[in-house]
């Protein structure tokens, strides 16, 4: 049996179709569900092994990026999400999805939910939305979403991607191997320099996982580097079957497959 | 109970928003050092302080960055004397309200009202002058209000209930003078013949019209909706030297197709549509009838494309105007056939010079820089939020756009072939879905048909709309679900004219009955007329069979989108509108749609006396190249383009920038519209307004040629390519403006016909003039945007412009002639050219096909077209993109005739139809074979050292430039406009 993935959308989510398509290519079944349907019947979450919250502008980010959606997870789906994590299942948040998971407290705590969340994603140092490709180094293998400490290229497209947390928490995240992706320069070193670090994130953090490794959030978009024509230099490169981003989904689906009874 | 919850940044004046505000204010001459920005929320309802604290602390504040403070509505915050507030005027769309209400409900709080505001705490008490400058810098007085000191409210302001009164307007038995008065008083923007036709209709009906009827007719007959100039009668004449009735060169009477008496019955049909009819391409599936033109794509699906202008609203409120411009054209795509899914957007802007001295800005107009910033933000926020990539566009500058900027917004959609046909049926219910109706944008259709003046900002503020992209995105997703469940027979968007146009169009053959009091409102106080013509955004109308009404209403409710049954399509051919059962409109559809008298326009074309700008003397070709690279029209628009998401939907295959530095300019864009799809759409555009000052006929041909060579350079199949026309012109009741229009239309016909590229959709905006305080009317340059769309030869045949590999050969396709009139060489040197670039489309078509064949065979490593600045600029851009150099030699045989043989012509002339191709040495012979009998010349080769060296005809080296230096010259100017430097 195939593992099942739920791509959860809300008003303003806009990357659900390519995220679901990629999960299917990686071997999962993938359903796209409006959060209203899950709020009506939270137990439906139990049908899935992997929950993905894709990019977009949930509820317009009108109260701050991801805030309204995060509030729904915290205040209306908490028991089901706790059970989901206890069952060893996986959660992935990309871009706005990362903002949602972080602001729901699903990435920084010792328990499933950190209350109140101790880290945030704030305005880019440049003060505006930008779309550009970045190089990332995988610096921890704590999470099953990654394999191998390599450098990969994904695009970022956001206005609020600057990772901010108190120093003590940053130290803790590093110590516990929760920092998974860092923005790196042309020599592959973590950098604070714009534009290689597109938003000024502390310690060049582009993505982190939870203590358990089951929850991963990142600002860059792996689902936008899947097909051979996605990379901006594809006309200069030998033809590849898959782009750098595909491995993350394959890894996730593989681990989710181990949960299938 | 009303609560004020304010969020104070822990970092105080150093918070990003505080710093941004300080910069903005200091630009506006306000002393704002140390200012702190607070987010402020007003929440009204049955809630206690504890709940308000919980809302502030656990929901609204970012616990890492902010502290929440709670005050009662009438309570003063500390330092009230230093506070300043900016918020949306009551009744103007504020998307935050809906999101906040939703989030409060999620935590079990049901507010009776909410509002958001920005609060600013000055370090010192601001002076009255500071405050008067701060208000327009921090908001726009058209949509925002400001307040100094603490906000003290016991309840949120609300609209007043409207007292209904049926208003009749006397028109019968009146003379022309009185009719003109009615026209002006009710801002109908109609002409006297039209007013007379209305008088006649009501004389026959034996009664006076209501205000609703008059406005309904005015909206339907507006230039914006009916294109009455282009579909009217035109009498074209020419005035040659010494009052001769023909031009010396290129008389339109000698170029074919124009009737010998110069009398044209329906210019649109005689030119633009004629090309389409003659070409009769089988893949043209729906042209000029729906909201967008539709062409075939693959076996299952078709693609559609529409480009709109939103010029006048953008002049007054750039952010809202541009945002609702893109929002409107996206709705056009959603309303094409039974609904298409938007897959990419385009945007093209024309502004005044970005470095214009402040005292050169007309009174009543905004500085071009401010307009540009607002327009870019508006397009960015709407397009990005909709999740549609913005992948193609361009920006143009000319002083004549200062008072009347142009904002073109385009959208491409994909639609199943079996969903292209639609028709409402008698008995179908009229369901309005999406946003609620407010007072926004009242009179937009008629407003866009009058000229801007120094007072427009004050007079027409109602015509400005603010959009809510998330609302539209929700409508899109739900509508497509309903489409796939076959829940409706027809759909259209509420655009200009609001419900009046949407219902009027759908019910044209049927009749319709609407109960206006059923339309859901944002707030009380709207009259029935306002409900009917409001241009509130994010609304669509669907026609639903009676037995499916319950299903569709439920579907929309499940997705939190409002859907309301407001009436029924009839079978008596009449438009009936009621307000709580009382009839306020009873018109024959036939009169509304066919009763308009045709317009007759005089058109006189005289070869223009041109004023060639004073350029600086340049010491050589190197300096000229540098000056063109840094000129506003040519230089990189990266500062703008990076603010758009061009990757969302994961279909972008040729992006706006290319090469290892991701800063080389792409000619067009390519998008794979379906996840997993094996076919790509290619889109490009062509626009050059400088040629229009020389001859609009050749401008039209050049713009089509530019769009097509960009299209081919990207890998688009020239034999599966359609084009769109968007005319933005001055006032066409002036014969000289109209004369130029006629020439442009015939140029468009001749080029489209010769290339085999049919027009499938178009739009015109014909009153683009700004009247200064002194009463001088400044017309914009004749502006014809051509957008091209079609299918890529294949994904693998897509081509980018960056040089790929040292040792590869560089070839030039196409002849070069001495064609400098309107060129950038002329612009930067001040040396006047004689003739504008012309087009030999028959030859060009053969070359474009040969290039397609080379792409199909995998021979083309890179390709780039020669446009502004000619060959030299094109080579420079290819080097910049590839971070490689080129060694090139000019040759006599590249010149079309002996008279064209000189270095300056070969380097900088802007002759059309030319492309540079990069070919691996072992494919060179094969490419020359594909070009048998066609002009193809060896230019030189790609080299690893980053220098562009061009050897002239005499063996000198007129250009020898460092690639990184050229990159900086080309990339920096727009950053510099905004006081920034381009990133490394």
Tab-separated table of C-alpha atoms in Angstrom, chain B residues 316-670:
chain	number	residue	atom	x	y	z
B	316	UNK	CA	-4.705	58.600	-8.895
B	317	UNK	CA	-4.075	55.641	-6.593
B	318	UNK	CA	-1.179	53.655	-8.086
B	319	UNK	CA	-1.263	50.805	-5.586
B	320	UNK	CA	-4.990	50.154	-5.716
B	321	UNK	CA	-5.259	51.000	-9.406
B	322	UNK	CA	-2.544	48.602	-10.509
B	323	UNK	CA	-3.630	45.878	-8.079
B	324	UNK	CA	-7.216	45.971	-9.256
B	325	UNK	CA	-5.925	46.124	-12.836
B	326	UNK	CA	-4.259	42.765	-12.455
B	327	UNK	CA	-7.191	41.521	-10.367
B	328	UNK	CA	-9.576	42.525	-13.145
B	329	UNK	CA	-7.697	40.815	-15.943
B	330	UNK	CA	-7.400	37.652	-13.865
B	331	UNK	CA	-11.187	37.718	-13.531
B	332	UNK	CA	-11.388	38.036	-17.303
B	333	UNK	CA	-9.555	34.716	-17.519
B	334	UNK	CA	-11.765	33.206	-14.796
B	335	UNK	CA	-14.753	34.378	-16.826
B	336	UNK	CA	-13.562	33.081	-20.199
B	337	UNK	CA	-15.711	30.213	-21.452
B	338	UNK	CA	-16.948	28.417	-18.365
B	339	UNK	CA	-13.828	29.487	-16.505
B	340	UNK	CA	-10.094	29.091	-17.146
B	341	UNK	CA	-7.293	28.648	-14.623
B	342	UNK	CA	-4.750	31.499	-14.754
B	343	UNK	CA	-1.206	30.191	-15.229
B	344	UNK	CA	0.826	33.358	-15.708
B	345	UNK	CA	0.550	37.130	-15.692
B	346	UNK	CA	2.243	39.871	-17.663
B	347	UNK	CA	2.708	43.536	-16.875
B	348	UNK	CA	3.867	46.448	-18.980
B	349	UNK	CA	4.162	49.971	-17.602
B	350	UNK	CA	4.779	53.413	-19.079
B	351	UNK	CA	5.859	56.166	-16.681
B	352	UNK	CA	7.297	59.650	-16.738
B	353	UNK	CA	11.075	59.877	-16.329
B	354	UNK	CA	12.023	58.384	-12.943
B	355	UNK	CA	14.536	61.173	-12.269
B	356	UNK	CA	12.170	64.014	-13.190
B	357	UNK	CA	12.875	67.189	-11.236
B	358	UNK	CA	10.143	67.790	-8.654
B	359	UNK	CA	9.168	71.126	-10.220
B	360	UNK	CA	8.522	69.414	-13.561
B	361	UNK	CA	5.737	67.288	-12.139
B	362	UNK	CA	2.383	68.759	-13.165
B	363	UNK	CA	0.236	70.029	-10.348
B	364	UNK	CA	-2.341	67.344	-9.554
B	365	UNK	CA	-0.042	64.550	-10.753
B	366	UNK	CA	2.288	62.384	-8.683
B	367	UNK	CA	6.001	62.041	-9.174
B	368	UNK	CA	6.752	59.163	-11.604
B	369	UNK	CA	8.915	57.481	-8.966
B	370	UNK	CA	6.040	57.420	-6.513
B	371	UNK	CA	3.691	56.105	-9.186
B	372	UNK	CA	6.215	53.439	-10.150
B	373	UNK	CA	6.690	52.304	-6.554
B	374	UNK	CA	2.943	52.134	-5.990
B	375	UNK	CA	2.177	50.363	-9.259
B	376	UNK	CA	4.895	47.765	-8.741
B	377	UNK	CA	3.706	47.111	-5.179
B	378	UNK	CA	0.117	46.818	-6.354
B	379	UNK	CA	0.897	44.282	-9.069
B	380	UNK	CA	3.243	42.414	-6.733
B	381	UNK	CA	0.811	42.103	-3.855
B	382	UNK	CA	-2.117	41.060	-6.011
B	383	UNK	CA	-0.337	38.682	-8.398
B	384	UNK	CA	1.800	37.033	-5.720
B	385	UNK	CA	-1.149	36.522	-3.419
B	386	UNK	CA	-3.171	34.978	-6.224
B	387	UNK	CA	-0.393	32.442	-6.745
B	388	UNK	CA	0.052	33.342	-10.398
B	389	UNK	CA	3.602	33.845	-11.658
B	390	UNK	CA	4.375	37.203	-13.272
B	391	UNK	CA	6.808	36.145	-15.947
B	392	UNK	CA	6.765	38.701	-18.746
B	393	UNK	CA	6.651	42.458	-19.047
B	394	UNK	CA	8.531	45.645	-19.784
B	395	UNK	CA	8.795	49.233	-18.584
B	396	UNK	CA	8.997	52.364	-20.727
B	397	UNK	CA	9.647	55.983	-19.889
B	398	UNK	CA	8.676	59.234	-21.601
B	399	UNK	CA	7.926	62.675	-20.178
B	400	UNK	CA	4.463	62.625	-21.749
B	401	UNK	CA	3.432	59.773	-19.431
B	402	UNK	CA	4.018	61.928	-16.343
B	403	UNK	CA	0.399	62.970	-15.837
B	404	UNK	CA	-1.067	59.908	-17.463
B	405	UNK	CA	0.924	56.728	-16.789
B	406	UNK	CA	-0.063	53.459	-18.462
B	407	UNK	CA	-0.536	50.172	-16.655
B	408	UNK	CA	-1.113	47.110	-18.819
B	409	UNK	CA	-1.892	43.880	-17.006
B	410	UNK	CA	-2.234	40.560	-18.767
B	411	UNK	CA	-3.182	37.069	-17.768
B	412	UNK	CA	-2.952	33.690	-19.481
B	413	UNK	CA	-5.228	30.801	-18.582
B	414	UNK	CA	-5.713	27.158	-19.421
B	415	UNK	CA	-9.158	25.741	-20.117
B	416	UNK	CA	-10.461	22.308	-21.146
B	417	UNK	CA	-11.590	22.345	-24.758
B	418	UNK	CA	-15.103	21.262	-23.775
B	419	UNK	CA	-15.522	24.254	-21.439
B	420	UNK	CA	-15.065	27.025	-23.977
B	421	UNK	CA	-18.716	27.452	-25.006
B	422	UNK	CA	-21.215	29.061	-22.651
B	423	UNK	CA	-24.667	30.594	-22.726
B	424	UNK	CA	-27.136	31.536	-20.048
B	425	UNK	CA	-30.622	30.096	-20.558
B	426	UNK	CA	-34.033	31.570	-19.865
B	427	UNK	CA	-35.023	30.631	-16.342
B	428	UNK	CA	-31.424	30.366	-15.071
B	429	UNK	CA	-30.906	32.028	-11.736
B	430	UNK	CA	-28.500	34.930	-11.527
B	431	UNK	CA	-26.022	34.178	-8.755
B	432	UNK	CA	-23.412	36.696	-7.691
B	433	UNK	CA	-20.368	35.157	-5.996
B	434	UNK	CA	-17.361	36.573	-4.184
B	435	UNK	CA	-16.884	39.903	-2.508
B	436	UNK	CA	-19.606	42.117	-1.142
B	437	UNK	CA	-20.691	45.260	-2.892
B	438	UNK	CA	-19.597	48.631	-1.580
B	439	UNK	CA	-19.295	52.098	-2.908
B	440	UNK	CA	-15.908	51.402	-4.526
B	441	UNK	CA	-15.210	52.305	-8.078
B	442	UNK	CA	-18.526	53.872	-8.859
B	443	UNK	CA	-18.421	55.232	-12.385
B	444	UNK	CA	-15.166	53.552	-13.416
B	445	UNK	CA	-16.323	52.728	-16.934
B	446	UNK	CA	-17.335	56.278	-17.655
B	447	UNK	CA	-14.352	57.675	-15.725
B	448	UNK	CA	-11.867	55.831	-17.901
B	449	UNK	CA	-13.489	57.444	-20.913
B	450	UNK	CA	-12.734	61.046	-19.901
B	451	UNK	CA	-9.390	62.820	-19.671
B	452	UNK	CA	-7.453	63.336	-16.475
B	453	UNK	CA	-7.117	66.835	-15.114
B	454	UNK	CA	-5.273	68.497	-12.296
B	455	UNK	CA	-8.445	68.009	-10.249
B	456	UNK	CA	-9.074	64.345	-11.008
B	457	UNK	CA	-7.720	63.247	-7.682
B	458	UNK	CA	-10.400	65.195	-5.883
B	459	UNK	CA	-13.328	64.768	-8.238
B	460	UNK	CA	-13.126	61.087	-9.026
B	461	UNK	CA	-12.093	59.464	-5.786
B	462	UNK	CA	-15.112	57.174	-5.932
B	463	UNK	CA	-13.726	55.617	-9.087
B	464	UNK	CA	-10.776	54.132	-7.219
B	465	UNK	CA	-10.926	50.567	-6.029
B	466	UNK	CA	-8.918	48.577	-3.548
B	467	UNK	CA	-8.635	44.870	-4.145
B	468	UNK	CA	-8.488	41.825	-1.929
B	469	UNK	CA	-6.515	39.158	-3.747
B	470	UNK	CA	-7.293	36.428	-1.245
B	471	UNK	CA	-11.004	36.902	-1.838
B	472	UNK	CA	-10.414	36.472	-5.561
B	473	UNK	CA	-8.217	33.432	-5.030
B	474	UNK	CA	-11.029	31.812	-3.013
B	475	UNK	CA	-13.512	32.596	-5.772
B	476	UNK	CA	-11.165	31.087	-8.369
B	477	UNK	CA	-10.689	27.780	-6.581
B	478	UNK	CA	-14.382	27.373	-5.820
B	479	UNK	CA	-15.545	28.462	-9.246
B	480	UNK	CA	-13.355	25.890	-10.983
B	481	UNK	CA	-14.719	23.205	-8.674
B	482	UNK	CA	-18.245	24.246	-9.640
B	483	UNK	CA	-17.244	24.300	-13.311
B	484	UNK	CA	-15.990	20.730	-13.161
B	485	UNK	CA	-19.243	19.661	-11.484
B	486	UNK	CA	-21.201	21.321	-14.347
B	487	UNK	CA	-23.136	23.460	-11.891
B	488	UNK	CA	-23.657	26.467	-14.172
B	489	UNK	CA	-24.319	27.411	-17.807
B	490	UNK	CA	-22.408	30.669	-18.057
B	491	UNK	CA	-20.100	32.916	-16.070
B	492	UNK	CA	-18.689	36.387	-16.449
B	493	UNK	CA	-16.802	38.784	-14.251
B	494	UNK	CA	-17.962	42.030	-12.748
B	495	UNK	CA	-15.551	44.514	-14.272
B	496	UNK	CA	-16.205	48.010	-15.501
B	497	UNK	CA	-19.845	48.853	-14.935
B	498	UNK	CA	-20.162	46.182	-12.229
B	499	UNK	CA	-23.378	44.167	-12.169
B	500	UNK	CA	-24.884	46.379	-14.867
B	501	UNK	CA	-22.363	45.184	-17.443
B	502	UNK	CA	-22.154	41.586	-16.249
B	503	UNK	CA	-25.889	40.952	-16.128
B	504	UNK	CA	-26.475	43.102	-19.214
B	505	UNK	CA	-23.996	41.070	-21.261
B	506	UNK	CA	-25.153	37.651	-20.099
B	507	UNK	CA	-28.794	38.508	-20.577
B	508	UNK	CA	-28.412	40.357	-23.867
B	509	UNK	CA	-30.366	37.747	-25.845
B	510	UNK	CA	-32.734	36.861	-22.996
B	511	UNK	CA	-33.626	39.648	-20.662
B	512	UNK	CA	-33.094	39.648	-16.933
B	513	UNK	CA	-34.882	40.426	-13.716
B	514	UNK	CA	-32.808	41.421	-10.681
B	515	UNK	CA	-33.925	42.309	-7.165
B	516	UNK	CA	-31.158	44.718	-6.188
B	517	UNK	CA	-31.932	44.615	-2.490
B	518	UNK	CA	-30.737	40.988	-2.442
B	519	UNK	CA	-27.181	41.928	-3.380
B	520	UNK	CA	-25.040	41.524	-0.237
B	521	UNK	CA	-23.491	44.808	0.858
B	522	UNK	CA	-20.341	45.633	2.771
B	523	UNK	CA	-22.169	48.316	4.697
B	524	UNK	CA	-25.467	50.094	4.707
B	525	UNK	CA	-26.224	53.265	2.881
B	526	UNK	CA	-25.905	52.336	-0.780
B	527	UNK	CA	-28.620	53.483	-3.138
B	528	UNK	CA	-29.986	50.950	-5.608
B	529	UNK	CA	-28.137	52.778	-8.385
B	530	UNK	CA	-24.870	52.410	-6.495
B	531	UNK	CA	-25.503	48.701	-5.974
B	532	UNK	CA	-26.097	48.261	-9.681
B	533	UNK	CA	-23.030	50.091	-11.006
B	534	UNK	CA	-20.512	49.637	-8.165
B	535	UNK	CA	-17.216	48.245	-9.373
B	536	UNK	CA	-16.457	46.510	-6.099
B	537	UNK	CA	-13.822	43.891	-6.888
B	538	UNK	CA	-13.683	40.107	-6.729
B	539	UNK	CA	-17.228	39.409	-7.895
B	540	UNK	CA	-18.417	37.069	-10.633
B	541	UNK	CA	-21.896	36.322	-11.947
B	542	UNK	CA	-22.966	32.776	-12.843
B	543	UNK	CA	-26.117	31.532	-14.566
B	544	UNK	CA	-27.456	28.456	-12.793
B	545	UNK	CA	-30.306	26.125	-13.703
B	546	UNK	CA	-33.013	26.190	-10.975
B	547	UNK	CA	-32.395	22.607	-9.855
B	548	UNK	CA	-28.682	23.270	-9.262
B	549	UNK	CA	-29.023	26.463	-7.244
B	550	UNK	CA	-28.945	24.733	-3.859
B	551	UNK	CA	-25.852	22.703	-4.788
B	552	UNK	CA	-23.823	25.648	-5.967
B	553	UNK	CA	-24.748	27.777	-2.971
B	554	UNK	CA	-23.624	24.938	-0.675
B	555	UNK	CA	-20.343	24.472	-2.529
B	556	UNK	CA	-19.451	28.132	-2.151
B	557	UNK	CA	-20.482	28.172	1.510
B	558	UNK	CA	-18.122	25.257	2.218
B	559	UNK	CA	-15.219	27.370	1.002
B	560	UNK	CA	-16.289	30.511	2.876
B	561	UNK	CA	-17.198	32.317	-0.342
B	562	UNK	CA	-20.466	34.208	-0.382
B	563	UNK	CA	-22.905	33.314	-3.173
B	564	UNK	CA	-26.310	34.961	-3.499
B	565	UNK	CA	-29.318	34.411	-5.715
B	566	UNK	CA	-30.282	37.878	-7.010
B	567	UNK	CA	-32.584	37.197	-9.946
B	568	UNK	CA	-33.525	35.257	-13.036
B	569	UNK	CA	-32.699	35.471	-16.732
B	570	UNK	CA	-35.907	36.015	-18.642
B	571	UNK	CA	-37.268	35.464	-22.105
B	572	UNK	CA	-38.875	38.818	-22.854
B	573	UNK	CA	-35.770	40.727	-23.869
B	574	UNK	CA	-36.174	43.312	-21.119
B	575	UNK	CA	-33.986	44.371	-18.245
B	576	UNK	CA	-36.087	44.679	-15.095
B	577	UNK	CA	-34.530	45.948	-11.899
B	578	UNK	CA	-36.411	46.149	-8.638
B	579	UNK	CA	-35.573	47.602	-5.253
B	580	UNK	CA	-37.659	45.882	-2.583
B	581	UNK	CA	-40.215	45.078	-5.248
B	582	UNK	CA	-40.425	48.549	-6.706
B	583	UNK	CA	-39.424	48.797	-10.373
B	584	UNK	CA	-36.501	51.154	-10.941
B	585	UNK	CA	-35.492	50.075	-14.433
B	586	UNK	CA	-37.375	48.682	-17.411
B	587	UNK	CA	-35.316	48.793	-20.585
B	588	UNK	CA	-35.287	46.825	-23.817
B	589	UNK	CA	-32.023	44.852	-24.076
B	590	UNK	CA	-32.089	45.564	-27.785
B	591	UNK	CA	-31.960	49.310	-27.186
B	592	UNK	CA	-29.121	48.966	-24.675
B	593	UNK	CA	-26.995	46.835	-26.951
B	594	UNK	CA	-27.904	48.037	-30.440
B	595	UNK	CA	-29.558	51.410	-29.919
B	596	UNK	CA	-26.363	53.429	-29.737
B	597	UNK	CA	-25.845	55.834	-32.639
B	598	UNK	CA	-22.571	55.228	-34.437
B	599	UNK	CA	-19.784	57.673	-33.980
B	600	UNK	CA	-18.131	59.408	-36.906
B	601	UNK	CA	-14.552	60.538	-36.541
B	602	UNK	CA	-12.341	62.683	-38.688
B	603	UNK	CA	-8.814	61.421	-39.069
B	604	UNK	CA	-6.050	63.552	-40.528
B	605	UNK	CA	-2.477	62.384	-40.735
B	606	UNK	CA	0.373	64.720	-41.403
B	607	UNK	CA	3.978	63.546	-41.215
B	608	UNK	CA	5.045	64.834	-37.803
B	609	UNK	CA	7.677	67.483	-37.299
B	610	UNK	CA	9.910	65.768	-34.844
B	611	UNK	CA	11.878	67.269	-32.008
B	612	UNK	CA	14.979	65.174	-31.663
B	613	UNK	CA	16.174	65.390	-28.090
B	614	UNK	CA	19.471	67.069	-27.377
B	615	UNK	CA	21.898	64.249	-26.780
B	616	UNK	CA	25.404	64.709	-25.511
B	617	UNK	CA	28.247	64.519	-27.955
B	618	UNK	CA	29.765	61.066	-27.605
B	619	UNK	CA	33.376	60.449	-28.402
B	620	UNK	CA	32.895	57.005	-29.860
B	621	UNK	CA	30.938	53.814	-30.196
B	622	UNK	CA	32.018	52.610	-26.733
B	623	UNK	CA	30.474	55.643	-25.059
B	624	UNK	CA	27.318	55.369	-27.119
B	625	UNK	CA	26.944	51.736	-26.129
B	626	UNK	CA	27.431	52.604	-22.459
B	627	UNK	CA	24.850	55.393	-22.648
B	628	UNK	CA	22.251	53.154	-24.287
B	629	UNK	CA	22.842	50.324	-21.802
B	630	UNK	CA	22.176	52.733	-18.942
B	631	UNK	CA	19.186	54.472	-20.575
B	632	UNK	CA	15.902	53.948	-18.719
B	633	UNK	CA	14.113	51.943	-21.420
B	634	UNK	CA	17.012	49.554	-22.000
B	635	UNK	CA	18.519	49.116	-18.526
B	636	UNK	CA	17.707	46.157	-16.306
B	637	UNK	CA	14.353	46.163	-14.510
B	638	UNK	CA	15.599	43.704	-11.910
B	639	UNK	CA	14.594	45.936	-8.997
B	640	UNK	CA	10.987	45.504	-10.143
B	641	UNK	CA	11.005	41.966	-11.501
B	642	UNK	CA	12.477	40.310	-8.393
B	643	UNK	CA	9.480	41.525	-6.408
B	644	UNK	CA	7.233	39.269	-8.458
B	645	UNK	CA	6.953	35.572	-7.885
B	646	UNK	CA	7.869	34.036	-11.232
B	647	UNK	CA	8.123	30.466	-9.956
B	648	UNK	CA	4.789	29.710	-8.279
B	649	UNK	CA	2.841	26.825	-9.891
B	650	UNK	CA	6.270	25.343	-10.717
B	651	UNK	CA	5.855	25.804	-14.460
B	652	UNK	CA	8.373	28.516	-15.239
B	653	UNK	CA	10.865	27.189	-17.803
B	654	UNK	CA	12.298	30.394	-19.269
B	655	UNK	CA	12.339	32.960	-16.487
B	656	UNK	CA	12.718	36.750	-16.691
B	657	UNK	CA	16.454	36.484	-15.969
B	658	UNK	CA	18.920	33.932	-17.202
B	659	UNK	CA	22.550	32.860	-16.941
B	660	UNK	CA	24.921	32.001	-14.091
B	661	UNK	CA	24.432	35.405	-12.445
B	662	UNK	CA	20.681	35.153	-13.088
B	663	UNK	CA	20.741	38.684	-14.401
B	664	UNK	CA	20.787	38.297	-18.196
B	665	UNK	CA	17.567	39.565	-19.796
B	666	UNK	CA	15.243	36.974	-21.337
B	667	UNK	CA	13.471	37.826	-24.591
B	668	UNK	CA	10.207	36.171	-23.652
B	669	UNK	CA	9.065	33.650	-21.096
B	670	UNK	CA	8.016	30.026	-21.233
